[in-house]
Amino acid sequence: NFTLRHESPSFRRKKGKKEDLSNNMATMPAEKKMAGTFLDSYTARSVVKGTVKPIHTVTDDKNVSWALKLLSRHSILSMPVISQWTKKYKGVINIADIINEIVFHPAFVENEELYLTGEISQQVFNKRIEESILDEPISMLVGKRPESRHLWVFSPDDKMSKIGQYFSQGTHRALIKREEKSGGPCIFSQTDLVRFLRLHLTDHQIQPIVKLTLEETGLAVGGRHVVSVSPSDTALTAFRKLLSSQWTTTSDFIKPRHTWDLSALPITQNGRLVGTISQSDLRGLNSDNFHLLMLPVLEFLKTGGLIEKRSTISVTPTTTLAATIMKVSENKVHRAWILDQGELVGVVSLTDIISRFTPYDFSFLSYYQRSRL
């Protein structure tokens, strides 16, 4: 059921309905309209020109363990899955797919309890998880989550505003069908687009919006519930919480209820930010270190790390959008936590940032208009 998607978005779902966005341009704030014009003046070809970013792929006959090694080796979060026979795309394997498979797997739940009660050793626990989960073919995981079913494809001549529209609605990456003489097809991500914006912060078209604060852009609206974990929670609990708000377990069964799909969680103590745990922290998992998931989350992050750890970046409601872009880009992170007088009040993601440069963001429009009344 995997598809290569080429069509252009003309609507965005809101409260279960399709809403035409074409009329939003007329009532859009001038700053946001200018920012959208900026992306409209660049093509994908001009942005990725000279950039050689090889596409790392994996064939569908490889197992989960092999996929984890590739993701860790290349420091990536996903990669296309290719049929070993037809050499065609079958889907995308994402670190979230692997996390979901591991932490909610019946075999993991059963052996987790046996390990915690001392009935099996660390070595036996790791070995059983390897045999029951890591040895599974990755073809079993493709398509279980919506993001692994599609790969959005763009022409080198497509405008960046078009790609930005997709990214502002939650798409994390896309394939640019670049000509072989220009380096061949390449993956272009939200991170790449934000880095591009960082290089053009002084452009007159986006200056009016990037000089606004997060509060003025609607990114730091108070009163939101921030999903978090505490230092006493285990890493396993944190990874389960990333993908589901509720789950029920017995000795041999676990049933998650997927009410969200988060890429990271803040670690808080008495309302204060003390760290971050994200999907990428699971990339280096292997048959020798499954037991580390049972550690308290901060201890898990201090064990030397399954991968190189990145800084926990924070901003305030009065931080400008330009400064926020600089922070996430320079520190190579996908989000910045918003602190108000030291207390965690929200988060600004790459999706949030990109949405401020496209017309496809209703929350910005309504908040901006209210703030001007």
GROMACS .gro file of C-alpha atoms in nm:
model
  373
    1ASN     CA    1   0.000   0.000   0.000
    2PHE     CA    2   0.305   0.228  -0.016
    3THR     CA    3   0.268   0.523  -0.250
    4LEU     CA    4   0.483   0.795  -0.398
    5ARG     CA    5   0.271   1.106  -0.359
    6HIS     CA    6   0.301   1.390  -0.613
    7GLU     CA    7  -0.025   1.582  -0.583
    8SER     CA    8  -0.037   1.934  -0.443
    9PRO     CA    9  -0.231   2.003  -0.121
   10SER     CA   10  -0.529   2.233  -0.168
   11PHE     CA   11  -0.680   2.181   0.175
   12ARG     CA   12  -0.601   2.094   0.531
   13ARG     CA   13  -0.818   1.889   0.764
   14LYS     CA   14  -0.960   2.079   1.056
   15LYS     CA   15  -1.211   1.924   1.293
   16GLY     CA   16  -1.282   1.644   1.048
   17LYS     CA   17  -1.365   1.872   0.753
   18LYS     CA   18  -1.184   1.973   0.438
   19GLU     CA   19  -1.125   2.345   0.433
   20ASP     CA   20  -1.020   2.542   0.129
   21LEU     CA   21  -0.718   2.755   0.214
   22SER     CA   22  -0.708   2.967  -0.099
   23ASN     CA   23  -0.907   3.251   0.062
   24ASN     CA   24  -0.670   3.283   0.358
   25MET     CA   25  -0.421   3.492   0.161
   26ALA     CA   26  -0.658   3.789   0.148
   27THR     CA   27  -0.696   3.813   0.526
   28MET     CA   28  -0.343   3.704   0.617
   29PRO     CA   29  -0.123   3.946   0.814
   30ALA     CA   30   0.119   4.135   0.589
   31GLU     CA   31   0.425   3.990   0.765
   32LYS     CA   32   0.313   3.632   0.703
   33LYS     CA   33   0.215   3.704   0.344
   34MET     CA   34   0.563   3.844   0.272
   35ALA     CA   35   0.727   3.540   0.433
   36GLY     CA   36   0.521   3.313   0.206
   37THR     CA   37   0.633   3.516  -0.095
   38PHE     CA   38   0.994   3.458   0.009
   39LEU     CA   39   0.963   3.079  -0.021
   40ASP     CA   40   0.777   3.126  -0.348
   41SER     CA   41   1.086   3.290  -0.499
   42TYR     CA   42   1.302   2.977  -0.464
   43THR     CA   43   1.283   2.637  -0.632
   44ALA     CA   44   1.393   2.306  -0.486
   45ARG     CA   45   1.672   2.300  -0.744
   46SER     CA   46   1.822   2.627  -0.620
   47VAL     CA   47   1.807   2.523  -0.254
   48VAL     CA   48   1.965   2.177  -0.289
   49LYS     CA   49   2.207   2.284  -0.564
   50GLY     CA   50   2.556   2.151  -0.501
   51THR     CA   51   2.438   1.947  -0.205
   52VAL     CA   52   2.527   1.579  -0.228
   53LYS     CA   53   2.313   1.393   0.023
   54PRO     CA   54   2.308   1.022  -0.059
   55ILE     CA   55   1.984   0.837   0.005
   56HIS     CA   56   2.046   0.557   0.250
   57THR     CA   57   1.812   0.268   0.182
   58VAL     CA   58   1.753  -0.081   0.318
   59THR     CA   59   1.613  -0.386   0.141
   60ASP     CA   60   1.298  -0.551   0.272
   61ASP     CA   61   1.477  -0.879   0.352
   62LYS     CA   62   1.687  -0.717   0.627
   63ASN     CA   63   1.581  -0.741   0.991
   64VAL     CA   64   1.506  -0.479   1.255
   65SER     CA   65   1.854  -0.510   1.405
   66TRP     CA   66   2.013  -0.427   1.069
   67ALA     CA   67   1.786  -0.125   1.024
   68LEU     CA   68   1.877   0.009   1.369
   69LYS     CA   69   2.248  -0.019   1.286
   70LEU     CA   70   2.204   0.175   0.962
   71LEU     CA   71   2.000   0.450   1.127
   72SER     CA   72   2.265   0.487   1.397
   73ARG     CA   73   2.560   0.474   1.156
   74HIS     CA   74   2.423   0.747   0.931
   75SER     CA   75   2.260   0.952   1.213
   76ILE     CA   76   1.921   0.951   1.042
   77LEU     CA   77   1.569   0.884   1.167
   78SER     CA   78   1.421   0.709   0.863
   79MET     CA   79   1.509   0.555   0.529
   80PRO     CA   80   1.327   0.412   0.227
   81VAL     CA   81   1.270   0.037   0.209
   82ILE     CA   82   1.350  -0.121  -0.128
   83SER     CA   83   1.222  -0.455  -0.258
   84GLN     CA   84   1.513  -0.697  -0.288
   85TRP     CA   85   1.356  -0.837  -0.605
   86THR     CA   86   1.198  -0.548  -0.796
   87LYS     CA   87   1.426  -0.274  -0.655
   88LYS     CA   88   1.119  -0.053  -0.619
   89TYR     CA   89   1.020   0.149  -0.313
   90LYS     CA   90   0.803  -0.046  -0.069
   91GLY     CA   91   0.778   0.211   0.207
   92VAL     CA   92   0.976   0.397   0.468
   93ILE     CA   93   1.118   0.257   0.791
   94ASN     CA   94   1.115   0.515   1.071
   95ILE     CA   95   1.270   0.500   1.417
   96ALA     CA   96   0.918   0.553   1.555
   97ASP     CA   97   0.805   0.234   1.377
   98ILE     CA   98   1.081   0.042   1.552
   99ILE     CA   99   1.011   0.201   1.891
  100ASN     CA  100   0.644   0.110   1.856
  101GLU     CA  101   0.729  -0.248   1.764
  102ILE     CA  102   0.973  -0.295   2.053
  103VAL     CA  103   0.807  -0.133   2.354
  104PHE     CA  104   0.455  -0.262   2.286
  105HIS     CA  105   0.556  -0.611   2.169
  106PRO     CA  106   0.396  -0.895   2.374
  107ALA     CA  107   0.733  -1.071   2.399
  108PHE     CA  108   0.892  -0.758   2.543
  109VAL     CA  109   0.617  -0.717   2.804
  110GLU     CA  110   0.638  -1.081   2.913
  111ASN     CA  111   1.017  -1.084   2.946
  112GLU     CA  112   1.023  -0.735   3.099
  113GLU     CA  113   0.830  -0.865   3.399
  114LEU     CA  114   1.049  -1.176   3.426
  115TYR     CA  115   1.363  -0.961   3.421
  116LEU     CA  116   1.238  -0.708   3.676
  117THR     CA  117   1.135  -0.985   3.918
  118GLY     CA  118   1.476  -1.153   3.881
  119GLU     CA  119   1.341  -1.469   3.717
  120ILE     CA  120   1.570  -1.427   3.415
  121SER     CA  121   1.916  -1.272   3.385
  122GLN     CA  122   2.014  -0.964   3.187
  123GLN     CA  123   2.177  -1.182   2.922
  124VAL     CA  124   1.870  -1.403   2.883
  125PHE     CA  125   1.643  -1.098   2.863
  126ASN     CA  126   1.851  -0.936   2.588
  127LYS     CA  127   1.876  -1.262   2.395
  128ARG     CA  128   1.500  -1.325   2.402
  129ILE     CA  129   1.424  -0.973   2.279
  130GLU     CA  130   1.675  -1.013   2.000
  131GLU     CA  131   1.519  -1.338   1.884
  132SER     CA  132   1.157  -1.222   1.911
  133ILE     CA  133   1.188  -0.862   1.786
  134LEU     CA  134   1.526  -0.768   1.637
  135ASP     CA  135   1.527  -1.070   1.408
  136GLU     CA  136   1.190  -0.973   1.254
  137PRO     CA  137   1.206  -0.859   0.888
  138ILE     CA  138   1.149  -0.486   0.851
  139SER     CA  139   0.884  -0.558   0.589
  140MET     CA  140   0.658  -0.647   0.884
  141LEU     CA  141   0.681  -0.289   1.014
  142VAL     CA  142   0.627  -0.092   0.693
  143GLY     CA  143   0.280   0.060   0.678
  144LYS     CA  144   0.189   0.014   1.043
  145ARG     CA  145   0.210   0.390   1.094
  146PRO     CA  146   0.080   0.649   0.841
  147GLU     CA  147   0.420   0.812   0.786
  148SER     CA  148   0.575   0.485   0.667
  149ARG     CA  149   0.316   0.441   0.392
  150HIS     CA  150   0.402   0.744   0.179
  151LEU     CA  151   0.705   0.923   0.042
  152TRP     CA  152   0.627   1.268  -0.096
  153VAL     CA  153   0.808   1.340  -0.422
  154PHE     CA  154   0.887   1.682  -0.567
  155SER     CA  155   1.041   1.804  -0.891
  156PRO     CA  156   1.356   2.020  -0.877
  157ASP     CA  157   1.144   2.294  -1.037
  158ASP     CA  158   0.879   2.289  -0.763
  159LYS     CA  159   0.875   2.604  -0.552
  160MET     CA  160   0.989   2.590  -0.192
  161SER     CA  161   0.653   2.729  -0.088
  162LYS     CA  162   0.493   2.406  -0.212
  163ILE     CA  163   0.731   2.190  -0.007
  164GLY     CA  164   0.681   2.423   0.288
  165GLN     CA  165   0.306   2.363   0.270
  166TYR     CA  166   0.361   1.992   0.326
  167PHE     CA  167   0.616   2.045   0.602
  168SER     CA  168   0.386   2.290   0.783
  169GLN     CA  169   0.126   2.014   0.806
  170GLY     CA  170   0.359   1.764   0.972
  171THR     CA  171   0.544   1.594   0.684
  172HIS     CA  172   0.905   1.556   0.800
  173ARG     CA  173   1.088   1.478   0.476
  174ALA     CA  174   1.045   1.451   0.100
  175LEU     CA  175   1.228   1.316  -0.204
  176ILE     CA  176   1.361   1.567  -0.458
  177LYS     CA  177   1.391   1.402  -0.801
  178ARG     CA  178   1.716   1.575  -0.883
  179GLU     CA  179   1.887   1.489  -1.214
  180GLU     CA  180   2.185   1.252  -1.204
  181LYS     CA  181   2.417   1.527  -1.334
  182SER     CA  182   2.320   1.734  -1.030
  183GLY     CA  183   2.387   1.455  -0.783
  184GLY     CA  184   2.078   1.239  -0.829
  185PRO     CA  185   1.765   1.215  -0.611
  186CYS     CA  186   1.804   1.340  -0.256
  187ILE     CA  187   1.607   1.358   0.068
  188PHE     CA  188   1.509   1.708   0.179
  189SER     CA  189   1.388   1.745   0.538
  190GLN     CA  190   1.232   1.998   0.772
  191THR     CA  191   1.579   2.046   0.920
  192ASP     CA  192   1.716   2.137   0.577
  193LEU     CA  193   1.443   2.396   0.523
  194VAL     CA  194   1.498   2.559   0.863
  195ARG     CA  195   1.873   2.575   0.793
  196PHE     CA  196   1.791   2.746   0.465
  197LEU     CA  197   1.574   2.998   0.649
  198ARG     CA  198   1.858   3.062   0.892
  199LEU     CA  199   2.084   3.167   0.605
  200HIS     CA  200   1.829   3.426   0.492
  201LEU     CA  201   1.714   3.581   0.820
  202THR     CA  202   1.815   3.926   0.697
  203ASP     CA  203   1.607   3.905   0.379
  204HIS     CA  204   1.360   4.193   0.368
  205GLN     CA  205   1.072   3.954   0.291
  206ILE     CA  206   1.102   3.757   0.614
  207GLN     CA  207   1.250   4.022   0.842
  208PRO     CA  208   0.905   4.149   0.951
  209ILE     CA  209   0.803   3.806   1.082
  210VAL     CA  210   1.131   3.672   1.224
  211LYS     CA  211   1.174   3.981   1.441
  212LEU     CA  212   0.845   3.901   1.618
  213THR     CA  213   0.857   3.715   1.948
  214LEU     CA  214   0.721   3.363   1.993
  215GLU     CA  215   0.434   3.514   2.189
  216GLU     CA  216   0.351   3.754   1.905
  217THR     CA  217   0.357   3.473   1.649
  218GLY     CA  218   0.124   3.256   1.858
  219LEU     CA  219   0.388   2.995   1.933
  220ALA     CA  220   0.394   3.068   2.306
  221VAL     CA  221   0.024   3.078   2.387
  222GLY     CA  222  -0.019   2.981   2.752
  223GLY     CA  223  -0.260   2.734   2.907
  224ARG     CA  224  -0.147   2.430   2.707
  225HIS     CA  225  -0.084   2.093   2.867
  226VAL     CA  226   0.272   1.977   2.807
  227VAL     CA  227   0.317   1.600   2.805
  228SER     CA  228   0.629   1.513   3.005
  229VAL     CA  229   0.806   1.246   3.212
  230SER     CA  230   0.979   1.273   3.549
  231PRO     CA  231   1.337   1.169   3.636
  232SER     CA  232   1.196   0.870   3.827
  233ASP     CA  233   1.023   0.731   3.518
  234THR     CA  234   1.210   0.462   3.329
  235ALA     CA  235   1.332   0.512   2.973
  236LEU     CA  236   1.087   0.239   2.871
  237THR     CA  237   0.797   0.437   3.017
  238ALA     CA  238   0.917   0.746   2.833
  239PHE     CA  239   0.936   0.570   2.496
  240ARG     CA  240   0.590   0.421   2.547
  241LYS     CA  241   0.455   0.763   2.639
  242LEU     CA  242   0.601   0.910   2.320
  243LEU     CA  243   0.361   0.705   2.113
  244SER     CA  244   0.059   0.653   2.337
  245SER     CA  245  -0.115   0.824   2.626
  246GLN     CA  246  -0.262   0.503   2.768
  247TRP     CA  247  -0.180   0.136   2.759
  248THR     CA  248  -0.291  -0.172   2.949
  249THR     CA  249  -0.072  -0.472   3.022
  250THR     CA  250  -0.096  -0.827   3.148
  251SER     CA  251   0.180  -1.084   3.168
  252ASP     CA  252   0.166  -1.151   2.797
  253PHE     CA  253  -0.026  -0.867   2.635
  254ILE     CA  254  -0.003  -0.494   2.587
  255LYS     CA  255  -0.253  -0.272   2.411
  256PRO     CA  256  -0.159   0.090   2.338
  257ARG     CA  257  -0.415   0.358   2.263
  258HIS     CA  258  -0.248   0.593   2.017
  259THR     CA  259  -0.382   0.938   2.097
  260TRP     CA  260  -0.060   1.112   1.993
  261ASP     CA  261   0.270   1.046   1.821
  262LEU     CA  262   0.546   1.260   1.970
  263SER     CA  263   0.910   1.285   1.863
  264ALA     CA  264   1.039   1.393   2.205
  265LEU     CA  265   0.937   1.448   2.567
  266PRO     CA  266   1.069   1.696   2.822
  267ILE     CA  267   1.196   1.555   3.150
  268THR     CA  268   1.065   1.779   3.426
  269GLN     CA  269   1.103   1.800   3.800
  270ASN     CA  270   0.870   2.030   3.994
  271GLY     CA  271   0.779   2.204   3.668
  272ARG     CA  272   1.144   2.267   3.577
  273LEU     CA  273   1.310   2.130   3.264
  274VAL     CA  274   1.598   1.894   3.341
  275GLY     CA  275   1.641   1.710   3.012
  276THR     CA  276   1.495   1.570   2.691
  277ILE     CA  277   1.438   1.218   2.565
  278SER     CA  278   1.357   1.167   2.198
  279GLN     CA  279   1.297   0.896   1.941
  280SER     CA  280   1.654   0.929   1.818
  281ASP     CA  281   1.785   0.809   2.156
  282LEU     CA  282   1.680   0.456   2.062
  283ARG     CA  283   1.884   0.433   1.740
  284GLY     CA  284   2.181   0.257   1.898
  285LEU     CA  285   1.977  -0.013   2.068
  286ASN     CA  286   2.108  -0.367   2.015
  287SER     CA  287   2.099  -0.713   2.167
  288ASP     CA  288   2.353  -0.615   2.433
  289ASN     CA  289   2.176  -0.316   2.584
  290PHE     CA  290   1.800  -0.374   2.588
  291HIS     CA  291   1.814  -0.384   2.968
  292LEU     CA  292   1.914  -0.016   2.975
  293LEU     CA  293   1.552   0.071   2.899
  294MET     CA  294   1.468  -0.028   3.257
  295LEU     CA  295   1.687   0.249   3.398
  296PRO     CA  296   1.544   0.584   3.518
  297VAL     CA  297   1.534   0.814   3.219
  298LEU     CA  298   1.817   1.048   3.325
  299GLU     CA  299   2.039   0.754   3.415
  300PHE     CA  300   1.959   0.601   3.077
  301LEU     CA  301   2.082   0.920   2.910
  302LYS     CA  302   2.397   0.928   3.123
  303THR     CA  303   2.511   0.572   3.057
  304GLY     CA  304   2.744   0.692   2.785
  305GLY     CA  305   2.455   0.716   2.548
  306LEU     CA  306   2.323   0.486   2.280
  307ILE     CA  307   2.406   0.771   2.043
  308GLU     CA  308   2.572   1.110   2.072
  309LYS     CA  309   2.349   1.323   2.290
  310ARG     CA  310   2.240   1.670   2.187
  311SER     CA  311   2.172   1.969   2.406
  312THR     CA  312   1.834   2.047   2.558
  313ILE     CA  313   1.752   2.384   2.405
  314SER     CA  314   1.511   2.631   2.560
  315VAL     CA  315   1.364   2.970   2.470
  316THR     CA  316   1.118   3.210   2.633
  317PRO     CA  317   0.793   3.368   2.509
  318THR     CA  318   0.990   3.687   2.438
  319THR     CA  319   1.254   3.512   2.227
  320THR     CA  320   1.228   3.621   1.864
  321LEU     CA  321   1.150   3.375   1.588
  322ALA     CA  322   1.490   3.458   1.435
  323ALA     CA  323   1.674   3.369   1.756
  324THR     CA  324   1.473   3.047   1.785
  325ILE     CA  325   1.566   2.947   1.429
  326MET     CA  326   1.931   3.017   1.509
  327LYS     CA  327   1.918   2.805   1.825
  328VAL     CA  328   1.758   2.493   1.677
  329SER     CA  329   1.974   2.512   1.365
  330GLU     CA  330   2.307   2.566   1.540
  331ASN     CA  331   2.239   2.294   1.797
  332LYS     CA  332   2.102   2.050   1.538
  333VAL     CA  333   1.780   1.981   1.730
  334HIS     CA  334   1.420   1.947   1.617
  335ARG     CA  335   1.258   2.157   1.889
  336ALA     CA  336   1.309   2.418   2.159
  337TRP     CA  337   1.125   2.404   2.491
  338ILE     CA  338   0.952   2.726   2.596
  339LEU     CA  339   1.022   2.837   2.954
  340ASP     CA  340   0.839   3.120   3.127
  341GLN     CA  341   1.026   3.232   3.440
  342GLY     CA  342   1.194   2.892   3.447
  343GLU     CA  343   0.870   2.692   3.420
  344LEU     CA  344   0.801   2.476   3.117
  345VAL     CA  345   0.500   2.613   2.929
  346GLY     CA  346   0.533   2.477   2.576
  347VAL     CA  347   0.745   2.369   2.283
  348VAL     CA  348   0.821   2.508   1.939
  349SER     CA  349   0.896   2.246   1.673
  350LEU     CA  350   1.034   2.262   1.321
  351THR     CA  351   0.677   2.218   1.196
  352ASP     CA  352   0.572   2.522   1.400
  353ILE     CA  353   0.858   2.731   1.263
  354ILE     CA  354   0.794   2.638   0.899
  355SER     CA  355   0.421   2.703   0.934
  356ARG     CA  356   0.498   3.070   0.999
  357PHE     CA  357   0.630   3.096   0.643
  358THR     CA  358   0.327   2.944   0.470
  359PRO     CA  359  -0.045   3.029   0.455
  360TYR     CA  360  -0.130   2.686   0.588
  361ASP     CA  361  -0.159   2.766   0.955
  362PHE     CA  362  -0.492   2.861   1.107
  363SER     CA  363  -0.372   2.903   1.466
  364PHE     CA  364  -0.129   3.177   1.369
  365LEU     CA  365  -0.391   3.370   1.178
  366SER     CA  366  -0.653   3.363   1.453
  367TYR     CA  367  -0.408   3.449   1.729
  368TYR     CA  368  -0.244   3.729   1.532
  369GLN     CA  369  -0.577   3.886   1.449
  370ARG     CA  370  -0.694   3.863   1.812
  371SER     CA  371  -0.372   4.025   1.935
  372ARG     CA  372  -0.432   4.324   1.709
  373LEU     CA  373  -0.791   4.386   1.831
   0.00000   0.00000   0.00000
